[in-house]
Coordinates of C-alpha atoms in Angstrom, one line a residue:
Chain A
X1 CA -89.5 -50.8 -53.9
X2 CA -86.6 -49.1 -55.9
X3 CA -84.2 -47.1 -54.6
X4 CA -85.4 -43.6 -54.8
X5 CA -82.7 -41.6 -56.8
X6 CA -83.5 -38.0 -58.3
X7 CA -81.8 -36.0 -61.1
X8 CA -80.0 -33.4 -59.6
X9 CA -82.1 -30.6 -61.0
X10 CA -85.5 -32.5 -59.6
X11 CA -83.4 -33.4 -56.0
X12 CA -86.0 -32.7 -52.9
X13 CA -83.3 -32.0 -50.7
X14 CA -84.3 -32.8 -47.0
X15 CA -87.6 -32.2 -47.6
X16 CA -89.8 -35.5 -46.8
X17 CA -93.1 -33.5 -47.9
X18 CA -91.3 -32.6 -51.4
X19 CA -89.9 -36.1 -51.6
X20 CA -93.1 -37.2 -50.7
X21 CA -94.6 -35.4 -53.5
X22 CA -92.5 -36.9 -56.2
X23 CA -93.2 -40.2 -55.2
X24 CA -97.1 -39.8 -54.8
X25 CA -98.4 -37.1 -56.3
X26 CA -101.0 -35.3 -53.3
X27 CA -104.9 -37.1 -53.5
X28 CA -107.8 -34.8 -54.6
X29 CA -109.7 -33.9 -52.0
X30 CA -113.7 -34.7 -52.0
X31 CA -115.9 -31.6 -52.5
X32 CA -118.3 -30.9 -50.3
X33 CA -116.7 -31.7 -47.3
X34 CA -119.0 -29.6 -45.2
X35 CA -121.6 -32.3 -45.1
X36 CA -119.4 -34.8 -43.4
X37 CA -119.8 -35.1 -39.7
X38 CA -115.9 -35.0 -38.5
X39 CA -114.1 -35.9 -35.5
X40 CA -112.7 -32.8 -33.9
X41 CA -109.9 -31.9 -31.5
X42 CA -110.7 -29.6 -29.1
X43 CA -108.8 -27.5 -26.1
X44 CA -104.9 -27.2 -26.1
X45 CA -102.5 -24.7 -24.5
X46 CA -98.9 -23.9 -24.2
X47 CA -97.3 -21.9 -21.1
X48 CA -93.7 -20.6 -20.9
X49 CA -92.4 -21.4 -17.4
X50 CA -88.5 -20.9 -15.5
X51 CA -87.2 -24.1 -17.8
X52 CA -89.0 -24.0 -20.4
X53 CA -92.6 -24.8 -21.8
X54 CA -95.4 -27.0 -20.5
X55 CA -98.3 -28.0 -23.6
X56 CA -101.5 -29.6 -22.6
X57 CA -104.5 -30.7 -24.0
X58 CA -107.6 -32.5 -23.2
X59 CA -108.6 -36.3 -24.4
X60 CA -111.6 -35.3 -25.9
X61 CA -112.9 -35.8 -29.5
X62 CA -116.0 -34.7 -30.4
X63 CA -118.1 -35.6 -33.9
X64 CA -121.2 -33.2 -33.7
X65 CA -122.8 -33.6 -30.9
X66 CA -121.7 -37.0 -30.2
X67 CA -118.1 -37.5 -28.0
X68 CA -116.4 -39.6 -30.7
X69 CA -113.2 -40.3 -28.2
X70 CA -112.5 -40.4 -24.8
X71 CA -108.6 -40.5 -24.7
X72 CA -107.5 -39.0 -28.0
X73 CA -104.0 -37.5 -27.4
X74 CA -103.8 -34.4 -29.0
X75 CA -99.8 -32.9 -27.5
X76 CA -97.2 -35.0 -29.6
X77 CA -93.8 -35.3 -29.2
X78 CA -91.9 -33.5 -32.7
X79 CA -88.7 -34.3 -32.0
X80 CA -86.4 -34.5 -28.7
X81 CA -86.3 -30.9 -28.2
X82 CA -90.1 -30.0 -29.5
X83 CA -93.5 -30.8 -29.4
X84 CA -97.1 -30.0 -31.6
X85 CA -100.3 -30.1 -30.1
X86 CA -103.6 -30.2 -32.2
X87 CA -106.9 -28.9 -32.3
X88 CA -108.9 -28.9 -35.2
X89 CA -110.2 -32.2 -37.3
X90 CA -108.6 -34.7 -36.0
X91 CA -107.7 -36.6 -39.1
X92 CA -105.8 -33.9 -41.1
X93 CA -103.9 -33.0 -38.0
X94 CA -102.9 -36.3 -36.6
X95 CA -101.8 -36.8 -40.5
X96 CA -100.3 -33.7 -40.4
X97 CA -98.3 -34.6 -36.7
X98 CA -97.0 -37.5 -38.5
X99 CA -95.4 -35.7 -41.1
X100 CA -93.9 -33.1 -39.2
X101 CA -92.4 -35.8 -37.3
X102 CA -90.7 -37.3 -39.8
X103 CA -90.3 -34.2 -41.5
X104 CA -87.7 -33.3 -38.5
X105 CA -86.3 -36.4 -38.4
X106 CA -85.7 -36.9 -42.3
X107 CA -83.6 -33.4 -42.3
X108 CA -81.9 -34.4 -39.3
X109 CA -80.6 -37.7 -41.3
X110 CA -80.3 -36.3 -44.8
X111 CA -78.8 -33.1 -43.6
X112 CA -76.7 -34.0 -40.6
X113 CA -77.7 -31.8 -38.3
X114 CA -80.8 -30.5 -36.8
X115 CA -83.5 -27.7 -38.0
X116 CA -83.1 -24.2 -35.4
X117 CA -86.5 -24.3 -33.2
X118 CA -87.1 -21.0 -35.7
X119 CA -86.8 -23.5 -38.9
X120 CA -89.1 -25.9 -37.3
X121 CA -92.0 -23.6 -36.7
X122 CA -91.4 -22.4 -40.2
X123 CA -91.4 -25.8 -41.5
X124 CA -95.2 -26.4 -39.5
X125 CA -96.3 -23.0 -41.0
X126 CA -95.6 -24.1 -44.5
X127 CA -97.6 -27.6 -43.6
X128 CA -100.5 -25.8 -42.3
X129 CA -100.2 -23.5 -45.1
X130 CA -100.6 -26.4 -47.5
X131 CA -104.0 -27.6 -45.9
X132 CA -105.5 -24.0 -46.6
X133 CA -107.8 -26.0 -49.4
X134 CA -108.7 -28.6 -46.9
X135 CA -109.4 -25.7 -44.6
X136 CA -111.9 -24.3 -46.6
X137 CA -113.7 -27.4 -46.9
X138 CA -113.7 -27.7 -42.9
X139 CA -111.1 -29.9 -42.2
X140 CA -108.8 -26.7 -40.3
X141 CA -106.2 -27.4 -38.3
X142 CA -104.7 -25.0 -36.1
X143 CA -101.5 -26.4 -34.1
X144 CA -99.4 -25.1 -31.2
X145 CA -95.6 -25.5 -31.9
X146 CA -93.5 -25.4 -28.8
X147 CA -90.1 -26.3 -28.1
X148 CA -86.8 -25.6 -26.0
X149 CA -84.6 -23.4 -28.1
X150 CA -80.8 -24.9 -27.5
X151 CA -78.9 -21.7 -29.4
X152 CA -80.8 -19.3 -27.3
X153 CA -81.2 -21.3 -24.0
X154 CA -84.8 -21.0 -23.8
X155 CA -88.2 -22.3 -24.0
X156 CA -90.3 -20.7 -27.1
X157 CA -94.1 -21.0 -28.2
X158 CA -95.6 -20.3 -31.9
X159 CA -99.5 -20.3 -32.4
X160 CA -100.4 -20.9 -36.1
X161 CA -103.5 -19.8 -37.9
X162 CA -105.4 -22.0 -41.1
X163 CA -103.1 -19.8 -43.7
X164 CA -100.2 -20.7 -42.0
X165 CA -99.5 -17.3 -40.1
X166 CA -97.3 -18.4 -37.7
X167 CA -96.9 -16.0 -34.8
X168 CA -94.7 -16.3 -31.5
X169 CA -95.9 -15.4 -28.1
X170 CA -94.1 -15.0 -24.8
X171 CA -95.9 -16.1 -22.2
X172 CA -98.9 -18.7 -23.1
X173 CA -100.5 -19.7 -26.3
X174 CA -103.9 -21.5 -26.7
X175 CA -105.8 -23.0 -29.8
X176 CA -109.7 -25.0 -30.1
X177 CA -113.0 -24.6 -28.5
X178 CA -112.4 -24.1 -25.1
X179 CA -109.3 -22.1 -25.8
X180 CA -111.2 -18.8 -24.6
X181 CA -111.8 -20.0 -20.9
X182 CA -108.4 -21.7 -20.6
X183 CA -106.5 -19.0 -22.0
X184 CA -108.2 -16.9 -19.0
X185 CA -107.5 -19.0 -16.4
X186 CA -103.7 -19.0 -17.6
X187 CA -103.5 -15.3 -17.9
X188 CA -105.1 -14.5 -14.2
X189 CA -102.1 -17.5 -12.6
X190 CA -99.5 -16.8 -15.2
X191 CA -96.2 -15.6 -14.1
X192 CA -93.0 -15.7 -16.5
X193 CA -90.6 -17.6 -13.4
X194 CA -93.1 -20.4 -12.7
X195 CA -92.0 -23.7 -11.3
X196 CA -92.7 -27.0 -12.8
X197 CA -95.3 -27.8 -10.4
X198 CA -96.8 -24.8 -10.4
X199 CA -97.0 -24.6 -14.2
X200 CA -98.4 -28.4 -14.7
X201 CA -101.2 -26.9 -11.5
X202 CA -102.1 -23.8 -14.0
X203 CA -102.5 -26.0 -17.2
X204 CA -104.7 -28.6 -15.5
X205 CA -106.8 -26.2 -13.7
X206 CA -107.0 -23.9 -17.6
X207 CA -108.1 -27.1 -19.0
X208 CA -110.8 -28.2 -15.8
X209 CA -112.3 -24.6 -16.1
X210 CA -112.3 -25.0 -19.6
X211 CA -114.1 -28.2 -19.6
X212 CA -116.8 -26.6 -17.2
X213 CA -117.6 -23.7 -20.2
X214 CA -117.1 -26.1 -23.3
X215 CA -119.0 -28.9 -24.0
X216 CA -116.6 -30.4 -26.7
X217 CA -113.7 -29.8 -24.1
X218 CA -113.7 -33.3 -21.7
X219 CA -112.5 -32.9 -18.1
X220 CA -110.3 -35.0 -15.8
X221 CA -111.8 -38.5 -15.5
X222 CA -110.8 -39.9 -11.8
X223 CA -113.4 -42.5 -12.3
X224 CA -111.9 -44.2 -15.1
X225 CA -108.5 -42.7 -14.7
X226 CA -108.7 -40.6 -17.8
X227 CA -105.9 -37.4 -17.3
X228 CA -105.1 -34.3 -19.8
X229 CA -101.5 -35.3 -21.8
X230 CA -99.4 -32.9 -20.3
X231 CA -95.5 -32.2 -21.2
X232 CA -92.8 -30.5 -20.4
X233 CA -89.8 -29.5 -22.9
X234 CA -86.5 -28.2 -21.1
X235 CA -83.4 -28.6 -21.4
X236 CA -83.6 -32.5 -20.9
X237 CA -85.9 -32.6 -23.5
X238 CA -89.6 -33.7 -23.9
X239 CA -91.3 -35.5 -21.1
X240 CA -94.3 -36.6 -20.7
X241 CA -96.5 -35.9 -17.3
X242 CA -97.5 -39.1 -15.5
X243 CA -101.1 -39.7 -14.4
X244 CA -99.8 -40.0 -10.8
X245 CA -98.6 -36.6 -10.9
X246 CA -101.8 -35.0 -12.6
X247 CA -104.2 -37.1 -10.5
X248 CA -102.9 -35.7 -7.3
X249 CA -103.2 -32.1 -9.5
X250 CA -106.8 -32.7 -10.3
X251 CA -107.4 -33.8 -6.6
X252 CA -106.1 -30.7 -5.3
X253 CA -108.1 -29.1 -7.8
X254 CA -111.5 -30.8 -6.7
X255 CA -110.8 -30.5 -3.1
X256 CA -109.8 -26.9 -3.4
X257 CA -113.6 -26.3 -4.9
X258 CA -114.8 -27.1 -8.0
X259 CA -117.2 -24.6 -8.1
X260 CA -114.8 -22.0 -7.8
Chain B
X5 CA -68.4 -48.2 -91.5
X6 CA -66.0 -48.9 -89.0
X7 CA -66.9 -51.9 -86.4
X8 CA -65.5 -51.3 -82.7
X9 CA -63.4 -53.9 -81.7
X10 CA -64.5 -56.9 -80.1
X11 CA -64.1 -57.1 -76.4
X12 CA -64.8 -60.2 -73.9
X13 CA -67.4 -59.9 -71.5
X14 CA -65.2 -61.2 -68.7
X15 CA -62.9 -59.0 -70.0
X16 CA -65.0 -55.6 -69.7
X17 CA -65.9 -57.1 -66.2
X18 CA -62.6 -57.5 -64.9
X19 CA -61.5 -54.2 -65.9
X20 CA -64.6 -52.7 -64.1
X21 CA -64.2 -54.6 -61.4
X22 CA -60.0 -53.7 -60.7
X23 CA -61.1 -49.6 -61.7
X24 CA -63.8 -50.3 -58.8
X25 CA -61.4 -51.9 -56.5
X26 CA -58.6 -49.3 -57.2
X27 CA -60.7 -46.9 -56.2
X28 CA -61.7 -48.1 -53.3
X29 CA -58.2 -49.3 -52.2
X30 CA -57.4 -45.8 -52.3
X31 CA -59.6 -45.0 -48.9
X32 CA -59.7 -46.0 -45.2
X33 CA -61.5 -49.1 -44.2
X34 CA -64.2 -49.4 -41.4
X35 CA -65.8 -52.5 -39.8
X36 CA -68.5 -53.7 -37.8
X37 CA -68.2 -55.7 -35.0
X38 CA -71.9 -57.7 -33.5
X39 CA -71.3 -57.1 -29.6
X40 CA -73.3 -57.8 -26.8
X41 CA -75.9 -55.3 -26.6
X42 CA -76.1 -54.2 -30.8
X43 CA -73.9 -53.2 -33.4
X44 CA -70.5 -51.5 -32.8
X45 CA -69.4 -49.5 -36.5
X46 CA -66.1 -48.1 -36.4
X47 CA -64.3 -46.3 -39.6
X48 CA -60.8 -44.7 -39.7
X49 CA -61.9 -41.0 -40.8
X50 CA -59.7 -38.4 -39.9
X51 CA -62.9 -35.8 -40.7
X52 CA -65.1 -34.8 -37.9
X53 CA -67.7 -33.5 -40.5
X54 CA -68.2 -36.0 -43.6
X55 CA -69.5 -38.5 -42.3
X56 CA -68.6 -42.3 -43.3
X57 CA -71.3 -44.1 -40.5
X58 CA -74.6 -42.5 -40.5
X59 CA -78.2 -43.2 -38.9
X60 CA -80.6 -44.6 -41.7
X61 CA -83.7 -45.6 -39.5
X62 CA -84.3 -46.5 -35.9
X63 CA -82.3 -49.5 -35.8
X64 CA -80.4 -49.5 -38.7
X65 CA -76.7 -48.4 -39.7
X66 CA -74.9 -47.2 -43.2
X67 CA -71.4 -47.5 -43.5
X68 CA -69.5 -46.6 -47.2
X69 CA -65.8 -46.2 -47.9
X70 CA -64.3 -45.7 -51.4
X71 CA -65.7 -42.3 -53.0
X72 CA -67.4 -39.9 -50.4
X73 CA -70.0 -38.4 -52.9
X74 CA -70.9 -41.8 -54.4
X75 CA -71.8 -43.6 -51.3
X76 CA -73.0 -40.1 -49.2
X77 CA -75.5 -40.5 -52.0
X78 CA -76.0 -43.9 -51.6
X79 CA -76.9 -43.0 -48.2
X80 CA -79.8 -40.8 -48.6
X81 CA -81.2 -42.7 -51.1
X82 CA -81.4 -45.2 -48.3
X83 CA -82.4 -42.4 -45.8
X84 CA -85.4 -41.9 -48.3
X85 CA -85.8 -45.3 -49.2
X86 CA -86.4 -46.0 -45.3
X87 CA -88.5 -42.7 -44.4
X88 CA -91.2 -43.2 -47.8
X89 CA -91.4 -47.2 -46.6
X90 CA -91.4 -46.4 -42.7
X91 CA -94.8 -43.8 -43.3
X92 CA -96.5 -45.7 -46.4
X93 CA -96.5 -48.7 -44.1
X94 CA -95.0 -48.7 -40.8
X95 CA -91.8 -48.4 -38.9
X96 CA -92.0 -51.6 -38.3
X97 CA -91.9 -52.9 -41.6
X98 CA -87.9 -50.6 -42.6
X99 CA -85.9 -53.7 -42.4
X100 CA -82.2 -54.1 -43.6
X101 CA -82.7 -56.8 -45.6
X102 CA -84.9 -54.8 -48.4
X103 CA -83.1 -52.1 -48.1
X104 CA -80.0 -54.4 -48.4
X105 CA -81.6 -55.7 -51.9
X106 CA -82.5 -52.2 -53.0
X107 CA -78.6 -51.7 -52.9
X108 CA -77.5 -54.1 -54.2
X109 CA -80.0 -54.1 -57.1
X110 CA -79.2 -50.0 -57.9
X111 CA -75.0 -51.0 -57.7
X112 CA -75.2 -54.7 -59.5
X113 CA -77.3 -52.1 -62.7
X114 CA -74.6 -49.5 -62.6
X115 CA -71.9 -52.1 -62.5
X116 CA -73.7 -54.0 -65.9
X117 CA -74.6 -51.2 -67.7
X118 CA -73.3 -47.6 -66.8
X119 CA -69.4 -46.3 -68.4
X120 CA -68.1 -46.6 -64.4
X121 CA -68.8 -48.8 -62.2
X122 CA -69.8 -47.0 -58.1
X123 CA -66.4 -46.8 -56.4
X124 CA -67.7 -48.2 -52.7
X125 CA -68.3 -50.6 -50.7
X126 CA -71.3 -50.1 -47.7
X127 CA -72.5 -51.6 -45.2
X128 CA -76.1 -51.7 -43.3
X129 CA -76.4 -53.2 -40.0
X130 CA -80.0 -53.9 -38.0
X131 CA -79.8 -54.1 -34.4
X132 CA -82.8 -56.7 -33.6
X133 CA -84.9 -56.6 -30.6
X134 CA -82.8 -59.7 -29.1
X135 CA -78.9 -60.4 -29.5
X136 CA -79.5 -63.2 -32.1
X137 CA -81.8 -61.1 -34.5
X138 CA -78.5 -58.6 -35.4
X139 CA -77.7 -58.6 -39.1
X140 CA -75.0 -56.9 -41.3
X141 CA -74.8 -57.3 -44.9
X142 CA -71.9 -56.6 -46.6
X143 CA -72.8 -54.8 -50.2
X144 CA -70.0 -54.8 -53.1
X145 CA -69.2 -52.2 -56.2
X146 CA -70.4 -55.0 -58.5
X147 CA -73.9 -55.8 -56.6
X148 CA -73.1 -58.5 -54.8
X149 CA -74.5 -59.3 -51.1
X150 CA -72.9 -61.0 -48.3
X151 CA -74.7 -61.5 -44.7
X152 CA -72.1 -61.5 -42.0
X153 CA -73.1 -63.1 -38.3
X154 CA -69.9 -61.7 -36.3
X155 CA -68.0 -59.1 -38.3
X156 CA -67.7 -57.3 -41.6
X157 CA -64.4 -55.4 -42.7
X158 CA -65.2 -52.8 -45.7
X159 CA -62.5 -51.2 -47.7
X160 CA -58.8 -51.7 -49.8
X161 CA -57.5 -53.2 -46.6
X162 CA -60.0 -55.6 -45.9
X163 CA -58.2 -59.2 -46.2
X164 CA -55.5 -58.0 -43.6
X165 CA -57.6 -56.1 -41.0
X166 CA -60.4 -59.6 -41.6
X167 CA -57.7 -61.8 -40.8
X168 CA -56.6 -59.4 -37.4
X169 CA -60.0 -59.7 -36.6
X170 CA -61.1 -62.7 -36.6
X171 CA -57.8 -63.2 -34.2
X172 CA -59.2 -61.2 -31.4
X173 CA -63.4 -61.3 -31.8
X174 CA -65.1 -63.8 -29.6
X175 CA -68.8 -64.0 -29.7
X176 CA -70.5 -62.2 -26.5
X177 CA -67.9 -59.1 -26.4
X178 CA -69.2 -56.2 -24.2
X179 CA -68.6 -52.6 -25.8
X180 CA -65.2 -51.5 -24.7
X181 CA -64.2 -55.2 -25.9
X182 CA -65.8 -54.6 -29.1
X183 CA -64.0 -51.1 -29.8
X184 CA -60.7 -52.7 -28.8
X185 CA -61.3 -55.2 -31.1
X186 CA -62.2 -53.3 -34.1
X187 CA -59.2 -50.5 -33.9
X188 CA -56.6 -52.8 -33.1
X189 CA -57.5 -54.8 -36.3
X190 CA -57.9 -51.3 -38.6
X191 CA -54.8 -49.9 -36.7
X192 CA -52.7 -53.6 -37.3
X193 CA -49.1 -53.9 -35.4
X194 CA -47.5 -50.8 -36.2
X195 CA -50.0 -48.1 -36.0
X196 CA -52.2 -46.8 -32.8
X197 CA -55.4 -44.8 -33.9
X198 CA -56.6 -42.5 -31.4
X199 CA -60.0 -40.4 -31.2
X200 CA -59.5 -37.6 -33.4
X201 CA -59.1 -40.2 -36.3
X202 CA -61.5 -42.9 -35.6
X203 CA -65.3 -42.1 -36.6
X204 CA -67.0 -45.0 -34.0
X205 CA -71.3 -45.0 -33.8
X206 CA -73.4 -47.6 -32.6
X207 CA -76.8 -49.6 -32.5
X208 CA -77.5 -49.8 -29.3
X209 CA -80.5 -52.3 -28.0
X210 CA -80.7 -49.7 -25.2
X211 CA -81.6 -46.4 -26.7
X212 CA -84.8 -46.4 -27.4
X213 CA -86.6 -46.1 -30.6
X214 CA -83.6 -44.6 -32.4
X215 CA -81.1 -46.9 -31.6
X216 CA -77.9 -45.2 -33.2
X217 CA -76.2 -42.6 -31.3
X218 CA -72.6 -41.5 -32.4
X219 CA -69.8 -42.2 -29.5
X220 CA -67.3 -38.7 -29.1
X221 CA -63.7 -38.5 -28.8
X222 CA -64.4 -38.7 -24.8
X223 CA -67.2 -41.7 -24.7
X224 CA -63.8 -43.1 -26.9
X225 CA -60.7 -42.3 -24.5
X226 CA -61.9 -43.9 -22.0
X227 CA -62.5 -47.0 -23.8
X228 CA -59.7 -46.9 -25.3
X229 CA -57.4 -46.5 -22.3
X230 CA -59.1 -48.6 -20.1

């Protein structure tokens, strides 16, 4: 592998997907893509709490009618001060995770310094902008962008949709299948100065309600120890939940009455 | 028809090689020093903002003196080089070595064949996953490729600041041993350098995946004065 060195006129800056795109120019995609039976990411949400933002999102994949994955992770970390969480087919977005991954990281390197929280949503709108064509064909992917904004102090949460309209909400954002019955269990508990734990409580119980209503939507697993990723992004950065803490969560959830 | 006059290769060579060395006589040097847990790269830059050590991938290190623009551009090239390999294949497979090669091929072509020879001298350092898999190689105007086990001194000054150096390194040196090392021997006898006009970054085996993390002017007095 050479050195890749551009003519100043044809530079891609610190863009990895332009640089990307000189290097290998983008596949065709198949036609027909409807046909296909593909793996799907369902139920992930976002909440603004008192340090910053909690995302969560179930471990189920589904293909049809058949549960294709058990423990898919579907809330990614973007960067230290950010994360992405999927719904949608799974492929194009995990794909699409990557890049924007490196995408932060490559700017960071190349530039120096790192993108605003405002440039990084931008940056995902434009990605999910470009899978429009794939979108059409079924392969959507809708994200959640959330992150903790260092300029302004504070946590922030962007909801995307397949043409890449990127729209920021105060309070909660929610995205896939079982979106409608989470997003309702979060607006009846959600208060803008939660705590941590009470934050983490409202996202598992969204996601154990929604996985009663939505059959692609999996639930907590305390047989085999299968738990939603949960995260929090503050001003320590992203952290992941541990299954010790969300078991005791989901045990408090069963024992409060599951058929609530 | 006029015929241009005949000049020697070693000749044309030579005069590349002192316009490339001139140039980068003109600058500040920087070293790296192996220490106990990674790589410590320190560079006498009295800028805060242009950088002279930068992060290339998780666990590997650029360092340039001579002309800022040619080497800054020599660094992303790398940063790109390391990305495109890191997501065609995995982040595994970025090594220092290749990327090493890549260098050396791109400055040993423009040496050869281009009016002016690249004004720099670089360095890129890999922090392994144990003490003995560390590796600096030391890349030249003219393409050539050294791999240093210890130390590596870049830059005009690099005979003296070698030989002040390899007075005070010993193998095993924790970090603040390392740092006082490395600016006594780019300082020499007569000078001190303080914070303000040392540029100082490191690999540590520590810090995670990303494994290079710049030390500030306060991570650095209290080194230094210890």
């Amino acid at each position: 592998m050479t050195l890749p060195i551009f003519s100043s006129s044809d530079d891609p800056g610190p863009s990895f997907a332009d640089l990307l795109r000189r290097v290998r120019p983008t596949d065709a995609l198949p036609n027909g893509g409807h046909d296909l039976t593909i793996t799907h990411g369902t139920t992930v949400l976002g909440v603004r709490y008192a340090d910053g933002v909690v995302m969560a999102g179930d471990r189920r994949a589904t293909s049809g009618n058949l549960i294709s994955h058990k423990t898919m992770e579907k809330v990614f970390p973007a960067d230290r001060f950010s994360g992405v969480a999927i719904a949608g087919a799974a492929g194009p977005a995990i794909e699409m995770v990557k890049l924007f991954q490196l995408q932060l990281e490559h700017y960071e390197k190349v530039e120096g310094s790192v993108l605003s929280l405002e440039g990084k949503a931008n940056q995902l709108s434009g990605m999910v902008r470009s899978n429009l064509p794939a979108a059409m064909q079924g392969l959507a992917v809708v994200p959640l962008f959330g992150g903790f904004d260092q300029r302004r102090n504070t946590g922030r949460l962007f909801q995307y949709d397949v043409t890449g309209g990127r729209y920021e909400e105060t309070d909660y954002v929610s995205s896939g299948s079982g979106s409608l019955h989470a997003s309702t269990v979060v607006k009846l508990g959600f208060h803008p100065d939660l705590s941590r734990e009470a934050a983490i409580d409202l996202v598992v119980n969204a996601l154990y309600r929604a996985a009663e209503e939505d059959s692609a939507t999996g639930g907590p697993d305390l047989v085999r120890g299968i738990f939603p990723i949960v995260a929090t992004i503050t001003v320590a950065g992203y952290e992941q939940v541990d299954d010790a803490e969300l078991r005791r969560c989901v045990e408090a959830i069963v024992a409060g009455g599951a058929s609530a | 028809m006029s015929m241009p006059f005949y000049v020697a290769p070693e000749q044309v060579m030579k005069d590349r090689a002192d316009y490339a060395r001139k140039g980068i006589a003109r600058g500040r040097s920087a070293v790296a020093v192996l220490y106990l847990d990674g790589i410590l790269v320190v560079a006498e830059n009295s800028s805060a903002t242009l950088h002279k050590v930068s992060e290339i991938y998780d666990r590997i290190a650029f360092a340039g003196v001579g002309k800022y623009n040619e080497f800054d551009q020599l660094r992303i090239a790398g940063v790109r080089h390391a990305d495109l390999k890191g997501f065609q294949y995995s982040r595994e497979d970025v090594d220092a070595r290749s990327l090493a090669n890549a260098y050396a091929q791109m400055l040993g072509q423009i040496f050869t064949h281009e009016m002016k020879p690249m004004e720099v001298e670089i360095l890129v350092a890999e922090v392994g996953l144990d003490p003995g898999d560390d590796q600096v190689f030391h890349i030249l105007y003219d393409g050539s490729v050294v791999d240093e086990d210890r130390y590596s001194v870049i830059g005009g000054d690099a005979e003296a600041i070698g030989t002040r150096l390899e007075a005070a390194y010993e193998p095993g040196l924790d970090l603040a041993g390392a740092l006082h090392a490395a600016v006594s021997a780019l300082a020499g006898p007569d000078r001190i350098l303080t914070g303000p006009e040392l540029e100082v970054a490191v690999l540590a085996r520590g810090n995670g995946r990303r494994a290079f993390r710049r030390l500030d002017d306060r991570d650095l007095s209290g080194m230094l004065t210890a």
